[in-house]
Amino acid sequence: MPTSDADASGNLWDPWRPVREQIDQELARRLGAHGYPESAEGLDRQLEDAPSGVADFGYATHRAAKSLGVPPERLSAELATDFPLSGGLVRVTSDGAYVNFHADTSRLIQATLELVIARGAAYGRGPPSTEKVCVEHTSANPNGPFHVGRVRNGIIGDTLARVLRAAGFPVTTEYYVDDLGRQSAMITWIWSKPVDQWPPEVRDGARPPEGVTLSTEKADHWYGRPYRYVSDFLKKNPEAAQQVAELTRELESHQAPPLHREIAEAVLGGMLSSLARVGVHFDSFVWESSLVQDGSVAKVIERFRKSPHAILEENGALALDAQGYGLPKESATIIVTRADGTSLYPTRDVAYHLQKFSRFARVIDVLGQDHQLHARTLDAMLAEIGETRRPEFLIYQDITVPEGGRMSTRKGRAVHLDDLLDEAVERAHGEVLKRREDLSEEQVASIAERVGAGAVRFHVLRVAPDKPVKFRWEEALSFEGRSGPFVQYSYARAGSILRKAGRESPPFPFETRALNLPEETDLVRVVARLPGTIQYVARTGHVHAVATYAYGLAEAFNRFYQAIPVLRAEEPARASRLALVAATRQALGNTLDSLGLERLERM
RNA sequence: GGGCGUGUGGCCUAGUCUGGAUAGGGCAUCGGGUUCCUAACCCGAGGGUCGGGGGUUCGAAUCCCCCCACGCCCGCCA
């Protein structure tokens, strides 16, 4: 049986794989013998999960039967007859047009528990790869605190990175800090004046509450306060807008006042500390200004200038006729530089991507749906300069407010991540106090922080990225049912059993025969699915499937917990159930890691 | 007007990429469960034209076409 690094054969890191492969090969062999062409490419994809209680896997014969010109029922019967049972199968039946495969449960239990216990924290991981992956996510302008809408990017990106790591890739998460351009110029412009010289409408709008100062407030909130008022003000004041434009030019010719970087770093620091509360971290930061300073943006502009599709606009702006790249007609003219020669975001992004391509084999960008066109523009621009590599885009939909429309600080309809987290933690605090009297205030606070953050992160993560999410306080703060705290609670429960048994680390001796109740075998089957889930998400980017899996695992464990006593059981059931609990706890813990939720030993 | 995405019981959601067996869950509602390992749990009940129409197919929530609704984007913002 496998040891800790037993994935060299590509088989032993996933308990379900040997069975699936056995079915696939034999099915392909038999159908091939009938002359069915599709069998050549393997039938694993067509192997589906049978309805629970019927079998483990099913194969629908209709398609092959039609191709072969025989009735599906007959084909099914023929395929099931004398299907070799060596290895992981115990029974193969023909049910109408379906061939149903029943896994050898005791073998599966044996393989799964051994594998989980032996691999520990590495259970769920796939074979290591050397292909370096960059996941760029969040990259929000440092102009104010995160609202809940923007944090979806970070949570999706961070989870994808965690899953890709688990799948075996060396992953770097990267934040592209936009310290150039008009938005960051606006912040510096306003803060470079003493507050009493601010335009009255900005000063009034941005006035902090009584007693709040930079020393009592996070820097992102403090410096971000005037942002939306400045934005409005500039629309009505051309002279001021002119000053901001001038500052934008200075930034791009590396004449940024020291204050500029100072504020950007302070604001970014505040933003990052909020993200850290929900488990989002970055390995690397690239400041946009560095791409200008090292000349790579200028080089890119030069390449566009020489392009046969370059257009010099009347005012001196450089544009690109990108009609050949399948962009919508209305968007097929891409502006490369402004009239004054300064670059635009898409142009700088080209330089950034060339740089990423030089560092990574795979480049993944997590982008909001408003960047859909930007993604296509970027592809077109890369093609235009003869670059053959492309980033992979993971595009997610917005979090909208119940009244409709997406969250927006500028439009004054946004919920700050910090406020949501504070509320979540406060509620979690109350929940902990309700059920634990034995903990110190410090412990309660620590648990509450993790539970609150877990609820928020899971809430964002549970929905498929391409679905819009309507933000509702009550739902985001749910600690019950399909929620982060439910998964964390299940982990704590499993740990509690082991702690009381005095068996918190291997060995966990067990007898497969002792694990034969439906709640036990169902649980093993779910535990065994973790590696497959990791692979699936790494391949598709469907990060919400980790949340779905986590819930399913927690649910199966709680059913087991409810129905079957562990500590009071007789041997050998007791030891065997302890092994099952240990394996479940490990799988739950590893899943929580991939989700970016904290493991809690008690709650 | 064009592009991208979404539409599944009162609310939220899985399944859609790769068509297959009675469409899985959660919240809410109603009814049960704690001398026992944490009730943030478990069990049961009711509740579904899978936005609408057409098509392909032995078979469609899933693929194709049309329509409707909602969100976002559509050259010198990012």
XYZ file of C-alpha atoms (C1' of nucleotides) in Angstrom, chain A residues 62-63 66 98 100 141 178 315 330-331 333 335 338 369-370 372 376 397 406 435 462 464 466-467 470 481-482 486 489 493 496 500 539 544 551 559 561-562 564 566-568 602-603, chain B residues 1-8 11-22 24-28 33 36-43 57-58 71-78:
88
model
C -27.570 4.196 -25.260
C -24.955 5.971 -27.265
C -27.027 3.143 -31.169
C -27.257 1.015 -17.532
C -23.814 -0.364 -12.732
C -6.339 50.641 -6.828
C -1.751 50.740 -9.712
C -4.619 65.380 -31.342
C -17.491 49.732 -31.505
C -14.484 48.725 -29.434
C -10.023 51.071 -31.890
C -6.049 53.886 -27.579
C -3.049 59.904 -24.777
C -16.984 41.146 -15.336
C -16.447 44.825 -16.090
C -14.428 41.341 -19.899
C -10.210 40.644 -25.053
C -19.702 38.488 -11.721
C -23.306 46.481 -8.167
C -22.327 27.602 24.381
C -20.099 29.097 -2.195
C -20.131 29.875 -8.833
C -19.984 33.450 -13.049
C -23.145 34.010 -11.057
C -26.942 39.622 -4.181
C -26.615 25.042 7.275
C -24.463 25.498 4.246
C -20.747 24.526 9.904
C -17.742 23.101 13.611
C -16.304 18.017 16.671
C -13.008 16.697 20.185
C -11.323 12.656 24.505
C -8.593 22.187 -14.050
C -17.063 27.085 -5.478
C -20.325 21.045 2.951
C -24.842 12.175 10.040
C -21.748 11.600 14.410
C -25.442 11.669 15.126
C -23.045 6.212 15.649
C -17.523 6.206 18.930
C -16.137 6.491 22.440
C -18.732 4.176 23.932
C -12.899 23.998 19.599
C -15.747 26.392 19.102
C -27.799 49.230 -31.211
C -23.522 45.626 -30.274
C -20.657 42.313 -26.871
C -20.205 39.241 -22.347
C -22.768 36.925 -18.284
C -26.982 35.300 -15.448
C -32.362 33.363 -14.942
C -33.642 26.305 -11.121
C -35.661 33.453 -0.679
C -30.519 31.497 -1.806
C -28.048 27.687 -4.409
C -25.696 22.535 -6.748
C -26.016 20.213 -11.240
C -24.871 23.129 -17.365
C -18.107 22.769 -19.755
C -18.569 16.492 -20.877
C -26.964 15.473 -22.631
C -28.704 9.969 -19.400
C -31.715 6.803 -14.069
C -37.191 9.883 -9.187
C -29.496 17.530 -5.055
C -28.860 21.110 -0.855
C -29.487 25.408 2.476
C -32.752 29.408 4.595
C -37.784 30.087 5.970
C -34.970 14.206 18.395
C -24.818 9.521 25.183
C -18.492 11.819 21.822
C -20.060 20.094 21.257
C -28.028 20.722 19.155
C -23.422 26.126 15.055
C -26.263 19.193 14.866
C -29.684 15.189 13.193
C -34.558 13.010 11.314
C -31.850 13.657 -29.946
C -33.870 7.170 -28.060
C -26.244 42.970 -14.368
C -21.784 44.761 -16.640
C -18.956 46.780 -20.772
C -18.714 49.491 -25.586
C -11.384 54.731 -28.107
C -7.861 58.865 -25.110
C -10.884 56.144 -16.611
C -8.853 51.800 -14.361
